[in-house]
GROMACS .gro file of C-alpha atoms in nm:
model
  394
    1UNK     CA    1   2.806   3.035  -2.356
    2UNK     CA    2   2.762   2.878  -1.995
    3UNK     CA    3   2.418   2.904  -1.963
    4UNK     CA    4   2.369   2.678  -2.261
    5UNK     CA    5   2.502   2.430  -2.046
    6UNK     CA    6   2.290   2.138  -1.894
    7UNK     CA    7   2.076   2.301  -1.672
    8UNK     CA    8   1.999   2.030  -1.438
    9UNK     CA    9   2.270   1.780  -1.292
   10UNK     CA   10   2.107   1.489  -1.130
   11UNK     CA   11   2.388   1.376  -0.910
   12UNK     CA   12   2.282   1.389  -0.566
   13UNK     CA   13   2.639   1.430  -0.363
   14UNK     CA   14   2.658   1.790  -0.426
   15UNK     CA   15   2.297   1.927  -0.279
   16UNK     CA   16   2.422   2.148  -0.010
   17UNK     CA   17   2.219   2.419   0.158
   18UNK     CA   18   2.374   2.677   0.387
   19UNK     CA   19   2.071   2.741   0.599
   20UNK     CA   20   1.751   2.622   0.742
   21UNK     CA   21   1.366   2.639   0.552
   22UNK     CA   22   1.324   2.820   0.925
   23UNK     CA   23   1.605   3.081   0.810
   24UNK     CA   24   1.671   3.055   0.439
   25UNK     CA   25   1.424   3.202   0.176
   26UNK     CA   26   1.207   2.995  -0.013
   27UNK     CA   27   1.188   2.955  -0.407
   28UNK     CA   28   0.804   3.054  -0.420
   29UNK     CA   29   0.744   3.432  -0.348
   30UNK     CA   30   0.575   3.539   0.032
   31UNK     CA   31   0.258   3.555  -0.158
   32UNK     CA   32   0.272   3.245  -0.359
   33UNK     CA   33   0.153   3.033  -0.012
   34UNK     CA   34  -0.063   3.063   0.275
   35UNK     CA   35   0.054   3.159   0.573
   36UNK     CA   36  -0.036   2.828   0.744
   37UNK     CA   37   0.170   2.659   0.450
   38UNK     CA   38   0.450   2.869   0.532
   39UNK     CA   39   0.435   2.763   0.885
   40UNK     CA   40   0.375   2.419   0.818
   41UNK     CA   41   0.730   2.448   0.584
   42UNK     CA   42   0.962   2.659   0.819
   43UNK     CA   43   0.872   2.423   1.126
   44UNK     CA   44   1.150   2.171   1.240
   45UNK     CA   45   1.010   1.881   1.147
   46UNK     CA   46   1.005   1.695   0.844
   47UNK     CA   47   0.681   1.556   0.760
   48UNK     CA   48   0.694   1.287   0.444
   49UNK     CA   49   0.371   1.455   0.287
   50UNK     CA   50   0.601   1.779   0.270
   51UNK     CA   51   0.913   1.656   0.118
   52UNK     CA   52   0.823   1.775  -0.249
   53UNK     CA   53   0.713   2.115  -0.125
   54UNK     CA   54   1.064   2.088   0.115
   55UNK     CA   55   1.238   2.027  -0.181
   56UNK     CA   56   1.068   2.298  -0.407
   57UNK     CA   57   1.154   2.592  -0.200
   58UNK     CA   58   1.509   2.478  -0.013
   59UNK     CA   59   1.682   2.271  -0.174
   60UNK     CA   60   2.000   2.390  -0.339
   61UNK     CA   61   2.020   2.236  -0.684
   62UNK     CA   62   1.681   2.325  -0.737
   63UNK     CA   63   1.726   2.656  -0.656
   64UNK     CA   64   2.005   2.702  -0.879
   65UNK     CA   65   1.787   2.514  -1.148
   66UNK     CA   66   1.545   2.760  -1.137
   67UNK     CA   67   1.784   3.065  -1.167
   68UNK     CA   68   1.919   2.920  -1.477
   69UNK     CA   69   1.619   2.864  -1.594
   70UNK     CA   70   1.545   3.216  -1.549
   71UNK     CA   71   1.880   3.352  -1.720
   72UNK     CA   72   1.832   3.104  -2.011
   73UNK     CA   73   1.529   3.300  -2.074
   74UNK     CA   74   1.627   3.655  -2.029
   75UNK     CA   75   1.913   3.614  -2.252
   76UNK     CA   76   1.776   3.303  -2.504
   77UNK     CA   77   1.381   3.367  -2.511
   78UNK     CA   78   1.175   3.151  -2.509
   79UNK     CA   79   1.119   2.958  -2.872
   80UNK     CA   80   1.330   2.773  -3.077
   81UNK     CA   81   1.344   3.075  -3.330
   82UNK     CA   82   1.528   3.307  -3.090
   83UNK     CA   83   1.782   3.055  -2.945
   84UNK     CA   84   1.873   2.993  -3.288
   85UNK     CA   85   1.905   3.334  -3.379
   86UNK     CA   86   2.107   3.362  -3.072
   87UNK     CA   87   2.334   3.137  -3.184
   88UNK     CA   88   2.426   3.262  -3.483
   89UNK     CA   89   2.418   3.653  -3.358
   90UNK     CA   90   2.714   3.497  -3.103
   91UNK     CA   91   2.883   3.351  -3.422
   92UNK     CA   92   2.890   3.643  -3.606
   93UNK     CA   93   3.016   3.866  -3.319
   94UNK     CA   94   3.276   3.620  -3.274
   95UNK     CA   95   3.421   3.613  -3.658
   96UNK     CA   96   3.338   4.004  -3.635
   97UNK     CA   97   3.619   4.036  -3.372
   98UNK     CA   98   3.847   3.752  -3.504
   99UNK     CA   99   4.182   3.972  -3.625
  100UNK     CA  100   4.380   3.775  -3.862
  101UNK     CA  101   4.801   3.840  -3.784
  102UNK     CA  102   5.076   3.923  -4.067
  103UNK     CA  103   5.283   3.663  -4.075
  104UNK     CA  104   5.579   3.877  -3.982
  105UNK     CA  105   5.399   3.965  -3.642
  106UNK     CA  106   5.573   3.838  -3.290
  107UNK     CA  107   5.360   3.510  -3.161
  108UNK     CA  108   5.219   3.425  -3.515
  109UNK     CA  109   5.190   3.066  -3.480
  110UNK     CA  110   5.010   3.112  -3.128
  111UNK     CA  111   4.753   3.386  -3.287
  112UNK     CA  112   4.676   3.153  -3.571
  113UNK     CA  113   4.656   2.870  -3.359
  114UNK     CA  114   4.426   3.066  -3.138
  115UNK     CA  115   4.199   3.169  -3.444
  116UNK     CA  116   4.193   2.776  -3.606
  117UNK     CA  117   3.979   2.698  -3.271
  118UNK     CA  118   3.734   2.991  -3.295
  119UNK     CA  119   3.649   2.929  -3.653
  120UNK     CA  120   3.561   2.600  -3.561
  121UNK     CA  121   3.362   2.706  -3.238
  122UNK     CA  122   3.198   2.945  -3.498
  123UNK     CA  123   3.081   2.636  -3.728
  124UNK     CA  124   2.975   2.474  -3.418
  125UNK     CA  125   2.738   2.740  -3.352
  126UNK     CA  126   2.586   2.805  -3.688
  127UNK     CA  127   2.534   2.392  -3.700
  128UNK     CA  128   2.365   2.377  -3.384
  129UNK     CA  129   2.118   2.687  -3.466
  130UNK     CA  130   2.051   2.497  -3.814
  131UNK     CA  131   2.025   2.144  -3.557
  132UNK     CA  132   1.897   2.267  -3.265
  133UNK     CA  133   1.583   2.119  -3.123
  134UNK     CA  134   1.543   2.287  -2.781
  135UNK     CA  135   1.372   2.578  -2.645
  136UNK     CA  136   1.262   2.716  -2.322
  137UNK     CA  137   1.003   2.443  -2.291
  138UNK     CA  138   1.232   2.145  -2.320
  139UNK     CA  139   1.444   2.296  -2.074
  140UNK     CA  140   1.162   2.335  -1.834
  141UNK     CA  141   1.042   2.000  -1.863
  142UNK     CA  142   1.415   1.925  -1.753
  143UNK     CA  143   1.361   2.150  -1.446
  144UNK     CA  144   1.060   1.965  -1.356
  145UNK     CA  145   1.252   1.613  -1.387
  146UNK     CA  146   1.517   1.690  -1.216
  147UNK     CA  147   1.345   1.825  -0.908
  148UNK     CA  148   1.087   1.512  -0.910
  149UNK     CA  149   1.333   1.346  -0.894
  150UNK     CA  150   1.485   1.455  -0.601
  151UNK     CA  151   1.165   1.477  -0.428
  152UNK     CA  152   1.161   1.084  -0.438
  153UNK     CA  153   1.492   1.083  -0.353
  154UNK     CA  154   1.427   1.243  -0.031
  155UNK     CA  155   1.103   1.021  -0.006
  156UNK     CA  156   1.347   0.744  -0.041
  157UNK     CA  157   1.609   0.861   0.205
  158UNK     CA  158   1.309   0.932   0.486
  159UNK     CA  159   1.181   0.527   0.444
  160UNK     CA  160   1.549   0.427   0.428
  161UNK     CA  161   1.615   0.576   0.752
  162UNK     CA  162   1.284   0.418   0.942
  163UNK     CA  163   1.413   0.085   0.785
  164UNK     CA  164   1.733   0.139   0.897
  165UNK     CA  165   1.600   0.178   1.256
  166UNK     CA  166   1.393  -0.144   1.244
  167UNK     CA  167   1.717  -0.284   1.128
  168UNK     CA  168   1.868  -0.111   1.454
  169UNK     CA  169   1.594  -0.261   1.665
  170UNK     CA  170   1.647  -0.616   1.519
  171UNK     CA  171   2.030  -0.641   1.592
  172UNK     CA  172   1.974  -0.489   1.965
  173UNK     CA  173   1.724  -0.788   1.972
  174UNK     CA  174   1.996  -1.010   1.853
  175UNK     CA  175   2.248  -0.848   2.141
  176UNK     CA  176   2.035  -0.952   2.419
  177UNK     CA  177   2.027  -1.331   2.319
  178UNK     CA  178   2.428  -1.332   2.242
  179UNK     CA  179   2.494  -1.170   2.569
  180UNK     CA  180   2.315  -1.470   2.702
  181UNK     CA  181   2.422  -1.722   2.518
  182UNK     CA  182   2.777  -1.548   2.623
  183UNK     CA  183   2.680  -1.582   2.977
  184UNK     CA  184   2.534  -1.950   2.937
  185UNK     CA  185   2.912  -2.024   2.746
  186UNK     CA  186   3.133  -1.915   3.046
  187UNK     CA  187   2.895  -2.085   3.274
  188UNK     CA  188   2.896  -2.438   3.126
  189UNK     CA  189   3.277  -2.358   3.087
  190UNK     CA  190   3.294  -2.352   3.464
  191UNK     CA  191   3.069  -2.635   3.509
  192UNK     CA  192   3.263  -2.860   3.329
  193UNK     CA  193   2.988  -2.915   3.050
  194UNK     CA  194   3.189  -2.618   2.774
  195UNK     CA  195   3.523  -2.483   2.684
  196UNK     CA  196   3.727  -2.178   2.646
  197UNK     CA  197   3.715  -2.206   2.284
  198UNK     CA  198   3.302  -2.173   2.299
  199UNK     CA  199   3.338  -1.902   2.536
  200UNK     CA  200   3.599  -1.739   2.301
  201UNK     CA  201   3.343  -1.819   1.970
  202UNK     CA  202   3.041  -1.632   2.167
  203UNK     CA  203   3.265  -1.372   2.271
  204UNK     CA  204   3.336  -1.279   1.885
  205UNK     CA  205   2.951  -1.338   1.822
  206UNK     CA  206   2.925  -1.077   2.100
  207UNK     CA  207   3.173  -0.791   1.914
  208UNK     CA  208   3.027  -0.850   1.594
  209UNK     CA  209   2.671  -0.823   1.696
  210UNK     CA  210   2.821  -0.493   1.904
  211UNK     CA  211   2.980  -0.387   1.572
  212UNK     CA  212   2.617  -0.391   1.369
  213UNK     CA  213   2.423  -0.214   1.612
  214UNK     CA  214   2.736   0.061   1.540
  215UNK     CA  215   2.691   0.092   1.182
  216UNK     CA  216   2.316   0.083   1.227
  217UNK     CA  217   2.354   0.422   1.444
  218UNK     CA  218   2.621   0.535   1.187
  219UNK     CA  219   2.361   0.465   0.876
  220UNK     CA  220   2.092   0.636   1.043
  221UNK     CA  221   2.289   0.944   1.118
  222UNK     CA  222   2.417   0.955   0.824
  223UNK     CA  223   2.140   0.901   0.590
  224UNK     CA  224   1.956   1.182   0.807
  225UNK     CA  225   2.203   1.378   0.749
  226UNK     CA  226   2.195   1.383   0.398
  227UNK     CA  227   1.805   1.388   0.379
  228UNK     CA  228   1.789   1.699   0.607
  229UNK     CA  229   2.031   1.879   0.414
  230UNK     CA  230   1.809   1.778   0.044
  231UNK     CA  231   1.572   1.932   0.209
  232UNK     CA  232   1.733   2.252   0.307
  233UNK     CA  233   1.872   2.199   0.666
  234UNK     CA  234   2.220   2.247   0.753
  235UNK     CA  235   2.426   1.905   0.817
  236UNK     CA  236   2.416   1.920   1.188
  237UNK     CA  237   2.062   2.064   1.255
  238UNK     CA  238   1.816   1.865   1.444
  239UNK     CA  239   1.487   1.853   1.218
  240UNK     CA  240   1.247   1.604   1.416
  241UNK     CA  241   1.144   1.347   1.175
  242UNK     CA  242   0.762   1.272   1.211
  243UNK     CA  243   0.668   0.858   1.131
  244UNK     CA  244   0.580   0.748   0.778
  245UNK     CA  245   0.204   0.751   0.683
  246UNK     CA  246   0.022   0.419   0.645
  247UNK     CA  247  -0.039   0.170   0.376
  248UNK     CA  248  -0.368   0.323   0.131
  249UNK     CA  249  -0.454  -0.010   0.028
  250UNK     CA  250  -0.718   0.133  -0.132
  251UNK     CA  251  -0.476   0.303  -0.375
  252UNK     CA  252  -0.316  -0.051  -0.410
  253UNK     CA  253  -0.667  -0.198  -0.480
  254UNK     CA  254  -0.718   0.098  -0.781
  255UNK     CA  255  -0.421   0.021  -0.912
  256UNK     CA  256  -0.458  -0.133  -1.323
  257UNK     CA  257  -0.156  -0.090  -1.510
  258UNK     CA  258  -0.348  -0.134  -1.819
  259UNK     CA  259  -0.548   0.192  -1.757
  260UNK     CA  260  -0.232   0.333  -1.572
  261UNK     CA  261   0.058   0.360  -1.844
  262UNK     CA  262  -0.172   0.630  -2.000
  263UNK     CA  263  -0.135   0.873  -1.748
  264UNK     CA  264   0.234   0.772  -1.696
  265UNK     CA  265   0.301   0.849  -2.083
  266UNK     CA  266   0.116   1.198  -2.046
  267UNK     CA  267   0.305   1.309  -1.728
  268UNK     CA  268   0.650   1.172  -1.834
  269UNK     CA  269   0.902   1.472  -1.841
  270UNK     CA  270   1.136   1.292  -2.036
  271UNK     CA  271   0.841   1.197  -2.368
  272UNK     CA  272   0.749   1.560  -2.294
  273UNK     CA  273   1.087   1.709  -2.396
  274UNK     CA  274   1.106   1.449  -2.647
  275UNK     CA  275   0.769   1.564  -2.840
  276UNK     CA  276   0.867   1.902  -2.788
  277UNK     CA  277   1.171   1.846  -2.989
  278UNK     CA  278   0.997   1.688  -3.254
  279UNK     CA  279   0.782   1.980  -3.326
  280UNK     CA  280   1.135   2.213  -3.331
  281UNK     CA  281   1.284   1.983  -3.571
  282UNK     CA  282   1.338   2.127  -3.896
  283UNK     CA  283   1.517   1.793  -4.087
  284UNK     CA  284   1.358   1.495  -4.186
  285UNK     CA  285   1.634   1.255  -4.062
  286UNK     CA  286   1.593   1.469  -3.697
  287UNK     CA  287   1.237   1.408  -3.727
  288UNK     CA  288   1.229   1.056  -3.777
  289UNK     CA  289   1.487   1.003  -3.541
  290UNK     CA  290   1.295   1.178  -3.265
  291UNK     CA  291   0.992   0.953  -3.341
  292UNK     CA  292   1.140   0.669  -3.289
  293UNK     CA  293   1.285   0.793  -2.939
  294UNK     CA  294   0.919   0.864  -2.889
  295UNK     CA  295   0.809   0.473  -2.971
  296UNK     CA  296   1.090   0.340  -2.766
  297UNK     CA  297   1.019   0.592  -2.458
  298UNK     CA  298   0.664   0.509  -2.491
  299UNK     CA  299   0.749   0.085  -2.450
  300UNK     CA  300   0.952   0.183  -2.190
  301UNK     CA  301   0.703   0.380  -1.982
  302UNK     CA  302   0.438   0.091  -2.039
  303UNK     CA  303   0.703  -0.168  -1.924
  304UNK     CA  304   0.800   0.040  -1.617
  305UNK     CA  305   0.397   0.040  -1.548
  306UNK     CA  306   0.396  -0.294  -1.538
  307UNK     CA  307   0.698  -0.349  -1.362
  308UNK     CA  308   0.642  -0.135  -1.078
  309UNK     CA  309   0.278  -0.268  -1.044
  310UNK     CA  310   0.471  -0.643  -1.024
  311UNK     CA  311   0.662  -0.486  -0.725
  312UNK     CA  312   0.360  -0.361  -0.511
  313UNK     CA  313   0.231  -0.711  -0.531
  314UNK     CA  314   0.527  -0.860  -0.439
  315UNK     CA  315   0.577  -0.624  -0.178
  316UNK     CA  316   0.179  -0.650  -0.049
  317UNK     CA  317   0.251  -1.002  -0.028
  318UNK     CA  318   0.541  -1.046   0.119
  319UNK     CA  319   0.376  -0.801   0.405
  320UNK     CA  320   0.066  -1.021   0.396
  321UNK     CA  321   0.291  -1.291   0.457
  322UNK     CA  322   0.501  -1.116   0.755
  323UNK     CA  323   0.156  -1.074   0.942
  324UNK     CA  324   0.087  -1.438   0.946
  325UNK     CA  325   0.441  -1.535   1.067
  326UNK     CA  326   0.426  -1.291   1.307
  327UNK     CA  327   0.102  -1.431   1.407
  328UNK     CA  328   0.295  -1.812   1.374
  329UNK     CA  329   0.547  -1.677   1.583
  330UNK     CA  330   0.347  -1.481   1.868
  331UNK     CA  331   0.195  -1.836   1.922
  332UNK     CA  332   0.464  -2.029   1.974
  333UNK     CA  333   0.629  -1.814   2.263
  334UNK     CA  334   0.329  -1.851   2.412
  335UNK     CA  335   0.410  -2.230   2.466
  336UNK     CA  336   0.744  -2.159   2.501
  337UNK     CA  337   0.673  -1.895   2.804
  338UNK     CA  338   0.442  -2.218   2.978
  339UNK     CA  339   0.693  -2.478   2.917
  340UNK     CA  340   0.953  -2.196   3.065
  341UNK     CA  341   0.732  -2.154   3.348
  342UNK     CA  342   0.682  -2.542   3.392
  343UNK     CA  343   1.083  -2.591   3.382
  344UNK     CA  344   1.035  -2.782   3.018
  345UNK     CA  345   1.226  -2.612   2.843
  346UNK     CA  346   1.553  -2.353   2.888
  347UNK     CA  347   1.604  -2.020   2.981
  348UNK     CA  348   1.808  -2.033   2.630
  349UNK     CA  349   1.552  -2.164   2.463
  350UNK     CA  350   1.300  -1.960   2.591
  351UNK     CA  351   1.505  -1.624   2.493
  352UNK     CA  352   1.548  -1.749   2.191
  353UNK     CA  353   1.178  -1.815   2.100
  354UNK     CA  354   1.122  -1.486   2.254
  355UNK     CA  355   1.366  -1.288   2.005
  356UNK     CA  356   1.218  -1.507   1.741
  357UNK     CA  357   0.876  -1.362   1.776
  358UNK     CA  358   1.019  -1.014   1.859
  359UNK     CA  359   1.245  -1.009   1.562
  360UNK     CA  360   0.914  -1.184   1.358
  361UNK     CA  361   0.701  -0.829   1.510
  362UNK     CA  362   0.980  -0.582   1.334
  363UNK     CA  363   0.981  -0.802   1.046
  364UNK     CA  364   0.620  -0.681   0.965
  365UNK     CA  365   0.697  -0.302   0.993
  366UNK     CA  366   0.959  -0.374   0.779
  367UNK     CA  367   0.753  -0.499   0.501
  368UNK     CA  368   0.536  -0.248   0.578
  369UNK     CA  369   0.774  -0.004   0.470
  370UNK     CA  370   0.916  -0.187   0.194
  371UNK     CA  371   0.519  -0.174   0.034
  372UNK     CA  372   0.477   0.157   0.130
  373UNK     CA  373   0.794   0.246  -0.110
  374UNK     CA  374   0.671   0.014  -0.382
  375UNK     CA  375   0.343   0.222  -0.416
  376UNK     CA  376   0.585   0.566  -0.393
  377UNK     CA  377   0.722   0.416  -0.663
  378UNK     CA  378   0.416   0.321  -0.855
  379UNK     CA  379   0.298   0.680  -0.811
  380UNK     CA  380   0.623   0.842  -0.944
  381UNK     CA  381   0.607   0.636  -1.273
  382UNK     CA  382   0.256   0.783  -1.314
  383UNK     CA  383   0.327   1.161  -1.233
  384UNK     CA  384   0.676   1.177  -1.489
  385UNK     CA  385   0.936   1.002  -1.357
  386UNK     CA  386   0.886   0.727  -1.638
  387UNK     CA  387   1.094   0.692  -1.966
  388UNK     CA  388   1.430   0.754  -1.838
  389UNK     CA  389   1.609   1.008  -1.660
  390UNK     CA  390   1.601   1.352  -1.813
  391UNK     CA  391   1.863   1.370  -2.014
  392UNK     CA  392   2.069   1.670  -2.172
  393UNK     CA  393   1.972   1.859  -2.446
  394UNK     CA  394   2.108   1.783  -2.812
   0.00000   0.00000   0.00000
């Protein structure tokens, strides 16, 4: 009975791979891809474009997916009909073997207790092939979820780790001006014009701003990590991670939600399995129940439509609006760098203008990003990833 299990766990803390897409062999036979493809694949380097093909062939879970898949249908078939059939052939081996003990026999109680529980896992089986909805299809749709999913996973884990290096950048930034304003504390100390307890406060500014360039490092090894091993790396392999591709404002500008929720309701794994149980259903009450799943899933896909279309235009303007205080910023260390040069203003004042407009710079690849994943986003809802994650079968 284990491979009527779920076939596809979702968690992500247990993808593990044992070898390299270099090394390890890939889901999709020799044949199934060009030789540049293959090429392109076992390279060291992860390229975001290839991260669903990445995950497709390497990664573990959906590896292990697909040979469950496979074994659900050498030994299940394919329709409804034969899983059913399956079921109850299982329940009538099972009450063929059951032996029934006199009850002057030695263990007694434990062979009767032993028989209560597989007379009930024989009604359990002879319900669920009179209540089962599933079939190979359902399943697969399943499959499919599960391993879009963890294609934007990964996607996610690749733009997490470029933000997480802005975020590095931005706190080095941040170093430079407490190391001077640590160096401009001890010297007004010694002048006269400070104390120790300033010197002391800028000294702990100092280790804490020390402490968040650490965890930065920490995150980004770490979420690399986990990304290269998704994607079928071992843990401490050394996949070169190539930058993320550009804004397509164009594919912002086609963007119409109205239009759009169509296409997300026709790609959506989860309404898929849904309608496919519907037309397995053999009981009114099933049927009517599975409909209204169907209504609710179909709300639900329109409002995550919607929703994720809100985001990209939050996102695009919130980058629109980086730009211009970059811009703002850029200007005004400018002046600051004259009145600096003219002995108007301080060299503290000067560095901090100066990390203001740097810090202003990384702020707009940062909401770069941060659109960039909005529109991933977008795009999953359209190609399935809508109306809930796939859920197990009934």
């Amino acid at each position: 009975m284990n491979r009527l299990r779920r076939i596809v766990p979702l968690g992500l803390a247990g993808l593990l791979a044992v070898t390299a897409p270099a090394a390890a062999l890939g889901a999709t036979p020799e044949f199934g891809r060009s030789e540049e493809e293959w090429a392109r694949l076992r390279d060291d380097v992860i390229e975001y474009g290839e991260i669903p093909d990445l995950i497709h062939e390497y990664n573990a879970t959906v590896k292990k997916n697909q040979i469950d898949l496979n074994s659900f249908r050498k030994d299940y078939g394919e329709t409804n009909v034969e899983w059913s059939n399956r079921y109850r052939q299982l329940a009538d081996d099972l009450e063929g073997n059951l032996y029934y003990p006199d009850v002057d026999d030695a263990g007694y109680a434990t062979m009767m207790a032993s028989i209560i529980s597989s007379e009930q896992t024989i009604r359990d089986m002879r319900e669920k092939a009179d209540d089962s909805m599933e079939d190979y299809m359902t399943y697969y749709y399943d499959f499919c979820g599960a391993e879009a999913l963890l294609a934007s996973e990964a996607q996610r884990g690749m733009i997490s780790y470029y933000l997480n290096q802005l975020k590095l950048q931005t706190d080095q930034k941040k170093l430079e001006l407490l190391q001077e304003a640590l160096r401009s504390a001890v010297s007004r100390r010694d002048l006269g014009m400070g104390t120790d307890v300033q010197v002391l406060a800028a000294q702990e500014n100092l280790r804490n701003g020390e402490k968040d360039i650490q965890d930065d490092v920490s995150a980004m090894e770490t979420g690399k990590q986990r990304l290269q091993v998704m994607l079928g790396w071992t843990h401490d392999a050394g996949p070169e991670l190539r930058e993320i591709p550009q804004v397509d404002m164009q594919r912002i500008a086609a963007m119409n939600p109205e239009t759009d929720k169509a296409q997300a309701m026709e790609n959506s794994f989860s309404l898929k399995s849904s309608r496919r149980k519907l037309e397995n259903a053999r009981s009114q009450d099933k049927q009517e129940d599975l409909k209204e799943t169907i209504r609710e899933a179909e709300q639900s896909i329109s409002a995550s439509v919607y929703s994720s279309y809100q985001s990209v235009a939050a996102a695009q303007a919130a980058f629109e609006l980086s730009q211009a205080q970059a811009a703002l910023e850029q200007k005004n260390f400018a002046a600051a760098e004259r009145q600096f040069q003219l002995g108007n203003v301080s060299r503290m004042d000067y560095l901090t203008q100066k990390n203001t407009a740097e810090t202003a710079r990384i702020n707009v690849e940062t909401a770069r990003l941060n659109l960039f994943q909005a529109v991933q986003d977008y795009d999953w809802v359209l190609n399935g990833l809508a109306g809930g994650s796939q859920g197990g079968q009934s």
